[in-house]
Coordinates of C-alpha atoms in Angstrom, one line a residue:
Chain K
M1 CA 238.7 -94.8 128.0
Y2 CA 239.1 -91.3 126.6
K3 CA 241.9 -89.1 127.6
I4 CA 241.8 -85.5 128.8
A5 CA 243.8 -82.9 127.6
V6 CA 244.3 -78.9 128.3
I7 CA 245.7 -76.7 126.1
G8 CA 247.2 -73.2 126.8
D9 CA 250.0 -70.9 127.7
K10 CA 252.2 -72.7 130.2
N11 CA 251.2 -70.4 133.4
S12 CA 247.6 -71.2 133.0
V13 CA 247.7 -74.8 132.3
L14 CA 250.4 -76.2 134.1
A15 CA 248.7 -76.9 137.3
F16 CA 246.3 -79.4 135.4
K17 CA 249.3 -81.7 135.3
A18 CA 248.9 -82.4 139.1
L19 CA 245.1 -83.6 138.3
G20 CA 246.7 -86.2 135.7
I21 CA 245.5 -84.4 132.9
D22 CA 247.8 -84.3 129.8
V23 CA 249.1 -80.8 129.4
F24 CA 250.1 -78.9 126.1
T25 CA 251.4 -75.6 126.0
V26 CA 251.3 -73.8 122.9
T27 CA 252.0 -70.2 122.0
D28 CA 251.1 -69.2 118.4
E29 CA 248.2 -70.0 116.1
L30 CA 249.7 -72.5 113.8
E31 CA 251.0 -74.8 116.8
T32 CA 247.5 -74.5 118.4
R33 CA 245.6 -75.7 115.3
K34 CA 248.2 -78.6 115.1
T35 CA 247.9 -79.5 118.6
V36 CA 244.1 -79.7 118.6
N37 CA 243.9 -81.8 115.6
T38 CA 246.7 -84.4 116.7
L39 CA 244.8 -84.6 120.1
A40 CA 241.5 -85.1 118.3
K41 CA 242.9 -87.9 116.4
N42 CA 244.6 -89.6 119.2
G43 CA 241.6 -90.6 121.2
Y44 CA 241.0 -87.6 123.4
G45 CA 237.6 -87.2 124.7
I46 CA 237.5 -84.0 126.5
I47 CA 239.9 -81.0 125.5
F48 CA 240.1 -78.0 127.7
I49 CA 241.4 -74.8 125.7
T50 CA 242.0 -71.3 127.1
E51 CA 239.8 -68.6 125.9
Q52 CA 242.7 -66.7 124.9
I53 CA 244.1 -69.4 122.7
A54 CA 240.8 -70.5 121.2
R55 CA 240.1 -67.1 120.0
L56 CA 243.2 -67.8 117.7
I57 CA 241.3 -70.8 115.9
P58 CA 237.6 -70.2 115.8
D59 CA 237.3 -72.2 112.6
T60 CA 238.9 -75.1 113.8
I61 CA 236.8 -75.0 117.1
S62 CA 233.6 -74.8 115.2
R63 CA 234.6 -77.9 113.1
Y64 CA 234.6 -79.9 116.2
D65 CA 231.5 -78.8 117.4
E66 CA 229.7 -81.1 114.8
K67 CA 231.6 -84.2 116.0
V68 CA 230.6 -86.3 119.3
T69 CA 234.4 -86.5 120.2
P70 CA 236.4 -84.6 121.2
A71 CA 234.2 -82.3 123.3
I72 CA 236.3 -78.9 123.3
I73 CA 235.5 -76.9 126.4
L74 CA 236.7 -73.2 126.7
I75 CA 237.8 -72.4 130.1
P76 CA 239.3 -68.9 131.2
S77 CA 242.9 -68.5 131.5
N78 CA 244.9 -66.8 134.5
Q79 CA 244.1 -63.3 133.0
G80 CA 240.3 -63.8 133.5
T81 CA 237.6 -64.5 131.3
L82 CA 236.6 -63.1 127.8
N83 CA 233.1 -64.7 128.2
I84 CA 233.5 -66.8 124.9
G85 CA 233.2 -70.1 126.9
M86 CA 229.8 -69.0 128.7
E87 CA 228.4 -67.5 125.4
R88 CA 228.9 -70.7 123.8
I89 CA 227.2 -72.5 126.5
N90 CA 224.2 -70.4 126.3
K91 CA 224.1 -70.8 122.6
N92 CA 224.2 -74.4 122.9
V93 CA 221.6 -74.4 125.3
E94 CA 219.3 -72.4 123.4
K95 CA 219.9 -74.8 120.5
A96 CA 218.9 -77.8 122.8
V97 CA 215.9 -76.5 124.8
G98 CA 214.7 -73.7 122.4
T99 CA 215.2 -71.0 125.0
N100 CA 217.9 -69.5 127.5
I101 CA 217.1 -71.1 130.7
L102 CA 220.4 -70.2 132.2
Chain R
M1 CA 290.4 -74.3 154.7
N2 CA 293.2 -71.5 154.7
R3 CA 291.7 -68.2 154.4
M4 CA 294.9 -66.8 152.4
D5 CA 294.5 -69.1 149.7
F6 CA 291.5 -67.2 148.8
I7 CA 293.1 -63.8 148.1
Q8 CA 293.3 -64.1 144.3
A9 CA 289.9 -65.7 144.2
V10 CA 288.2 -62.8 146.0
V11 CA 289.8 -60.5 143.6
R12 CA 288.5 -61.8 140.7
I13 CA 284.9 -62.3 142.4
R14 CA 285.0 -58.5 143.1
V15 CA 285.3 -57.9 139.5
L16 CA 282.5 -60.0 138.6
E17 CA 280.3 -58.3 141.3
K18 CA 280.7 -55.3 139.4
R19 CA 278.7 -56.8 136.4
L20 CA 275.6 -57.8 138.5
L21 CA 272.6 -55.9 137.5
S22 CA 271.5 -52.7 139.6
E23 CA 268.9 -51.8 141.3
L24 CA 268.2 -49.2 139.0
L25 CA 268.2 -51.3 136.1
F26 CA 265.7 -54.0 137.9
N27 CA 263.2 -50.8 138.3
R28 CA 263.4 -50.1 134.9
L29 CA 262.9 -54.0 134.0
I30 CA 259.8 -53.9 136.5
E31 CA 258.3 -50.8 134.8
A32 CA 258.9 -52.4 131.4
K33 CA 255.4 -52.5 129.5
D34 CA 255.8 -55.9 128.1
L35 CA 258.3 -58.7 127.6
E36 CA 259.8 -57.1 124.6
E37 CA 260.7 -54.0 126.4
V38 CA 262.5 -56.1 129.1
F39 CA 264.5 -57.9 126.4
R40 CA 265.3 -54.6 124.9
I41 CA 266.7 -53.1 128.2
L42 CA 268.4 -56.6 129.1
N43 CA 270.3 -55.9 125.6
E44 CA 272.1 -53.2 127.4
T45 CA 273.6 -56.0 129.8
D46 CA 275.7 -59.0 129.9
Y47 CA 272.7 -60.9 128.7
A48 CA 272.8 -59.5 125.4
A49 CA 274.8 -62.3 123.8
R50 CA 272.4 -64.8 125.2
L51 CA 269.2 -62.9 124.0
T52 CA 270.4 -63.4 120.3
A53 CA 270.6 -67.2 120.7
I54 CA 266.7 -67.7 121.2
S55 CA 264.1 -67.2 118.3
R56 CA 261.0 -66.9 120.6
K57 CA 260.5 -64.9 123.6
E58 CA 258.6 -67.7 125.6
D59 CA 262.0 -69.1 125.8
Y60 CA 263.5 -67.0 128.0
E61 CA 264.0 -70.1 130.5
H62 CA 266.8 -71.2 128.3
I63 CA 268.5 -67.9 129.0
L64 CA 268.0 -68.1 132.6
S65 CA 269.3 -71.6 132.9
Q66 CA 272.2 -71.2 130.7
E67 CA 273.4 -68.2 132.7
L68 CA 273.0 -70.3 136.1
E69 CA 275.2 -73.1 134.5
K70 CA 277.6 -70.5 133.6
V71 CA 277.7 -68.9 137.3
Y72 CA 278.7 -72.3 138.5
Q73 CA 281.0 -73.0 136.2
E74 CA 282.7 -69.5 136.8
A75 CA 282.6 -70.1 140.5
R76 CA 284.0 -73.6 140.5
E77 CA 287.0 -72.5 138.4
I78 CA 287.5 -69.4 140.5
S79 CA 287.3 -71.1 143.9
P80 CA 290.4 -73.0 145.1
D81 CA 288.4 -75.3 147.2
P82 CA 285.4 -76.9 145.4
A83 CA 283.6 -77.2 149.1
V84 CA 282.5 -73.6 148.9
V85 CA 280.6 -73.9 145.8
D86 CA 279.5 -77.7 146.5
L87 CA 277.8 -76.0 149.5
L88 CA 275.3 -74.1 147.1
A89 CA 275.2 -77.1 144.3
L90 CA 274.3 -79.3 146.9
K91 CA 270.3 -78.7 146.3
Y92 CA 270.8 -79.5 142.5
D93 CA 272.5 -83.0 143.5
F94 CA 269.4 -83.6 145.5
H95 CA 267.1 -82.4 142.8
N96 CA 268.9 -84.6 140.5
L97 CA 268.6 -87.6 142.8
K98 CA 264.8 -87.2 143.2
V99 CA 264.5 -87.1 139.4
L100 CA 266.3 -90.4 139.2
L101 CA 264.2 -91.8 141.6
K102 CA 261.1 -90.5 139.8
E103 CA 262.6 -92.0 136.6
K104 CA 263.0 -95.5 137.9
F105 CA 259.5 -95.6 139.7
L106 CA 257.7 -94.1 136.5
N107 CA 260.1 -96.1 134.1
K108 CA 260.3 -92.9 132.0
D109 CA 262.9 -91.1 130.4
L110 CA 263.3 -87.6 132.1
S111 CA 266.5 -86.7 130.9
S112 CA 265.5 -83.0 130.3
L113 CA 264.8 -82.7 134.1
Y114 CA 268.5 -83.3 135.3
L115 CA 270.3 -80.2 136.2
P116 CA 273.9 -80.1 134.9
I117 CA 274.8 -78.0 137.9
G118 CA 275.7 -80.3 140.8
S119 CA 278.6 -81.6 142.0
I120 CA 278.4 -84.9 140.2
D121 CA 277.7 -86.0 136.6
F122 CA 274.4 -87.7 136.8
S123 CA 274.8 -89.2 133.4
K124 CA 277.6 -91.4 134.8
I125 CA 275.8 -92.2 137.8
K126 CA 272.5 -93.1 136.3
K127 CA 274.0 -95.9 134.2
A128 CA 275.7 -97.3 137.3
Y129 CA 272.5 -97.0 139.2
Y130 CA 270.4 -99.0 136.9
M131 CA 273.2 -101.6 136.9
G132 CA 272.8 -101.9 140.7
N133 CA 276.4 -100.7 141.0
L134 CA 277.0 -98.1 144.0
R135 CA 280.5 -97.1 143.4
G136 CA 279.6 -94.0 141.4
F137 CA 277.6 -92.5 144.6
H138 CA 279.1 -90.7 147.3
L139 CA 278.5 -92.7 150.1
D140 CA 276.2 -90.0 151.7
Y141 CA 273.9 -90.3 148.6
W142 CA 273.8 -93.7 148.8
E143 CA 272.5 -94.0 152.0
A144 CA 269.8 -91.3 151.2
I145 CA 268.6 -93.0 147.8
S146 CA 268.5 -96.5 149.3
K147 CA 266.4 -95.2 152.0
A148 CA 264.1 -93.2 150.0
Q149 CA 263.6 -96.6 147.6
E150 CA 262.9 -98.9 150.3
D151 CA 260.2 -96.7 152.0
F152 CA 258.5 -96.1 148.5
L153 CA 258.3 -99.8 148.0
Q154 CA 256.8 -100.2 151.5
N155 CA 254.4 -97.2 151.7
K156 CA 254.0 -96.2 147.9
D157 CA 253.8 -92.5 149.0
P158 CA 255.9 -90.3 146.5
Q159 CA 255.8 -87.4 149.1
R160 CA 257.9 -89.3 151.4
I161 CA 260.7 -89.6 149.0
D162 CA 260.9 -85.8 149.2
M163 CA 260.8 -85.7 152.7
I164 CA 263.6 -88.3 153.3
L165 CA 265.8 -86.8 150.8
D166 CA 265.2 -83.4 151.9
R167 CA 266.1 -84.6 155.5
F168 CA 269.4 -86.0 154.1
Y169 CA 269.9 -82.7 152.1
I170 CA 269.8 -80.6 155.2
E171 CA 271.8 -82.8 157.2
Q172 CA 274.6 -82.9 154.6
L173 CA 274.3 -79.1 154.1
Y174 CA 274.7 -78.5 157.7
Q175 CA 277.7 -81.0 158.2
R176 CA 279.6 -79.3 155.2
A177 CA 279.0 -75.8 156.3
R178 CA 280.2 -76.9 159.8
K179 CA 283.5 -78.3 158.2
T180 CA 284.4 -75.0 156.8
D181 CA 284.4 -73.4 159.8
S182 CA 282.8 -70.4 158.4
E183 CA 280.5 -68.4 160.6
L184 CA 278.6 -66.9 157.7
F185 CA 278.2 -70.3 156.1
I186 CA 276.9 -72.0 159.2
D187 CA 274.8 -69.1 159.9
Y188 CA 273.2 -69.2 156.3
V189 CA 272.3 -72.7 156.8
R190 CA 270.9 -72.5 160.3
T191 CA 268.8 -69.6 159.1
L192 CA 267.8 -71.5 156.2
I193 CA 266.5 -74.2 158.5
D194 CA 264.8 -72.0 160.5
F195 CA 262.9 -70.5 157.7
T196 CA 262.0 -73.8 156.0
N197 CA 260.9 -75.3 159.3
I198 CA 258.5 -72.6 160.1
R199 CA 257.3 -72.6 156.5
S200 CA 256.9 -76.3 156.8
L201 CA 254.8 -75.7 160.0
L202 CA 252.6 -73.1 158.4
R203 CA 252.0 -75.3 155.5
M204 CA 251.0 -78.4 157.7
Q205 CA 248.7 -76.2 159.5
K206 CA 247.1 -75.5 156.4
M207 CA 246.8 -79.1 155.4
E208 CA 245.8 -80.1 158.9
K209 CA 248.4 -82.7 159.3
D210 CA 249.2 -84.5 162.6
L211 CA 252.3 -84.4 164.8
R212 CA 253.7 -87.8 163.6
F213 CA 253.7 -86.2 160.2
A214 CA 255.4 -83.1 161.5
E215 CA 258.0 -85.1 163.4
E216 CA 259.1 -86.5 160.1
V217 CA 259.3 -83.1 158.3
I218 CA 260.6 -80.5 160.9
L219 CA 264.5 -80.5 160.4
P220 CA 267.0 -80.5 163.0
H221 CA 270.2 -78.1 163.5
G222 CA 268.1 -74.7 163.4
N223 CA 268.5 -71.9 165.5
I224 CA 264.9 -72.5 166.9
D225 CA 264.5 -75.6 168.8
E226 CA 262.8 -78.7 166.9
D227 CA 260.4 -79.2 169.8
L228 CA 259.4 -75.6 170.1
I229 CA 258.0 -75.8 166.6
L230 CA 256.6 -79.0 167.0
N231 CA 254.6 -78.0 170.2
A232 CA 253.4 -75.2 168.0
L233 CA 251.7 -77.3 165.5
H234 CA 248.0 -76.7 166.8
D235 CA 248.8 -73.0 167.5
S236 CA 247.5 -70.0 165.4
V237 CA 249.9 -67.5 164.2
E238 CA 248.9 -65.0 166.9
Q239 CA 249.9 -67.4 169.5
L240 CA 253.0 -68.2 167.7
L241 CA 254.0 -64.7 167.4
E242 CA 253.3 -64.2 171.1
Y243 CA 255.6 -67.2 171.8
F244 CA 258.4 -66.1 169.5
H245 CA 258.2 -62.5 171.2
N246 CA 259.7 -63.9 174.4
T247 CA 262.8 -65.9 172.8
N248 CA 265.6 -64.4 171.0
I249 CA 264.3 -65.4 167.4
H250 CA 265.2 -63.3 164.4
Q251 CA 263.1 -60.1 163.5
T252 CA 262.9 -60.8 160.1
I253 CA 261.1 -64.3 161.0
V254 CA 258.7 -62.6 163.1
N255 CA 258.0 -59.8 160.2
G256 CA 257.6 -62.8 157.8
L257 CA 255.0 -64.4 160.1
K258 CA 253.3 -60.9 160.7
S259 CA 253.1 -60.5 156.8
Y260 CA 251.8 -64.0 156.6
Q261 CA 249.2 -63.3 159.1
E262 CA 247.6 -60.8 157.1
T263 CA 247.7 -62.2 153.5
R264 CA 247.7 -65.8 154.5
R265 CA 250.1 -66.2 151.7
L266 CA 253.1 -68.2 151.9
T267 CA 254.7 -66.5 149.1
D268 CA 255.2 -63.4 150.9
F269 CA 256.8 -65.4 153.8
E270 CA 259.1 -66.9 151.1
K271 CA 260.2 -63.3 150.0
F272 CA 261.2 -62.4 153.6
M273 CA 263.3 -65.7 153.8
D274 CA 265.1 -64.9 150.8
D275 CA 265.6 -61.2 151.8
H276 CA 267.1 -62.5 154.8
L277 CA 269.6 -64.9 153.4
M278 CA 270.8 -62.1 151.2
E279 CA 271.2 -59.9 154.3
I280 CA 273.5 -62.7 155.8
C281 CA 275.3 -63.0 152.2
R282 CA 275.9 -58.9 152.2
R283 CA 278.4 -59.7 155.3
A284 CA 280.8 -60.8 152.8
K285 CA 281.2 -57.7 151.3
Y286 CA 283.5 -56.7 154.1
I287 CA 285.3 -60.0 154.2
H288 CA 288.5 -59.8 152.0
F289 CA 290.2 -62.8 153.0
G290 CA 288.3 -66.0 152.6
P291 CA 285.7 -68.1 150.7
E292 CA 282.6 -66.1 151.8
P293 CA 282.7 -63.8 148.7
I294 CA 282.7 -66.6 146.3
F295 CA 279.7 -67.8 148.1
A296 CA 277.8 -64.6 148.2
Y297 CA 278.4 -64.0 144.6
V298 CA 276.8 -67.2 143.5
V299 CA 273.7 -66.3 145.9
A300 CA 273.6 -62.9 144.4
K301 CA 273.5 -64.4 140.9
E302 CA 270.8 -66.8 141.9
T303 CA 268.9 -64.1 143.3
E304 CA 269.4 -62.0 140.2
I305 CA 268.1 -64.8 138.0
K306 CA 265.3 -65.6 140.2
N307 CA 264.3 -61.9 140.0
L308 CA 264.5 -61.9 136.0
R309 CA 262.3 -64.8 136.0
I310 CA 259.5 -63.3 138.3
I311 CA 259.7 -60.2 135.9
M312 CA 259.5 -62.2 132.6
V313 CA 256.8 -64.3 134.0
S314 CA 254.8 -61.2 135.1
K315 CA 255.1 -59.6 132.0
L316 CA 254.0 -62.7 129.9
N317 CA 250.7 -62.8 132.3
N318 CA 250.2 -58.9 132.5
I319 CA 250.8 -58.5 136.2
S320 CA 251.1 -55.0 137.3
P321 CA 254.3 -53.5 138.0
E322 CA 253.2 -52.8 141.6
A323 CA 252.5 -56.5 142.1
T324 CA 255.8 -57.7 140.3
R325 CA 257.7 -55.2 142.8
K326 CA 256.3 -57.0 145.8
R327 CA 257.7 -60.2 144.7
V328 CA 260.9 -59.1 143.4
R329 CA 263.8 -60.1 146.1
D330 CA 266.2 -57.6 147.6
I331 CA 269.4 -57.6 145.6
Y332 CA 273.1 -58.0 146.6
V333 CA 274.6 -54.8 145.5

């Protein structure tokens, strides 16, 4: 069984604890990078990460794009969306189907 | 409790009260543009020494919890009778009891969740508890914890642990308040029960719980009769208001309900509750011989810390000053 994790600032992600998802709070770039890498190594299948935090580490995120696990999913934080997550989905759909059907 | 024993204590409290953050300062904090500016403003206050002790601004929680700890230490030292501070510290004892049970059932070390504020030292009790030794416990706690434990093993419902312990907490609180013979304390506790009951009622309505569940949640000893609240379980807020209109229920509860009716947010109702409890504590300003000022000071400090937390979290999450202002509680001074 793969585990699920969520990474972000405390106030955005703490509520995920109630769903039984492992919550990791980070504040800066280095910490985020480290957390993503350790989680990937430790058998997490899905990592949710807030867009605000993901913006800090685009290279780390794109590195995991090429791997099957973990799937890194961008979610909006409590401050609203930056549209990076949706853009990524659109791009992936385009890649898979050849045209943007969304 | 002899009121004359408190003369010296009240004088000391009056001095400490002068150091509470003023409304003016809170206004500046609310208007601050980010957390850094909040810290800069706090540097002019008694909090300055604590600010230097942390390295990242996200560690603001440390400042606040250390301050709270200090307040209780100070109050215990000042108060000639520990019962006064214990009234307010009781909630931390019960918080710790919940952690203790959680630790046991999850088989995890949750030492970081214990609050070092209550009236008993939990690191000692914990050891005794694990060895099956009950002597460390206050008799009342033992009854609470064994009942919660039994119930969990039978029903496997963690929510019931909270419900059972909360009931014991209120019972204890009420008994202890009565023992002090202070009108203010009893009034505070009974009002607290009223608001808690109404809040539970609104919550249960949202969750569509049945009467059997409600009977275990609604607490005794309030100004509003238990049965009255239980009967209202299936009534709408409008009906509730109409019903309360005919009884001598305090206006603040009515106002709180009205704001809930508009916004449907329990957080708004909670602000009414805190503001009203503060109103009760303000009476202590005119009491010069007795335990009340100590109690009021601790409540004032707790509110101050709560407000600072609201402001800091708001700044961290870019919430507008107007929205923050709505959430900040009335202060004592």
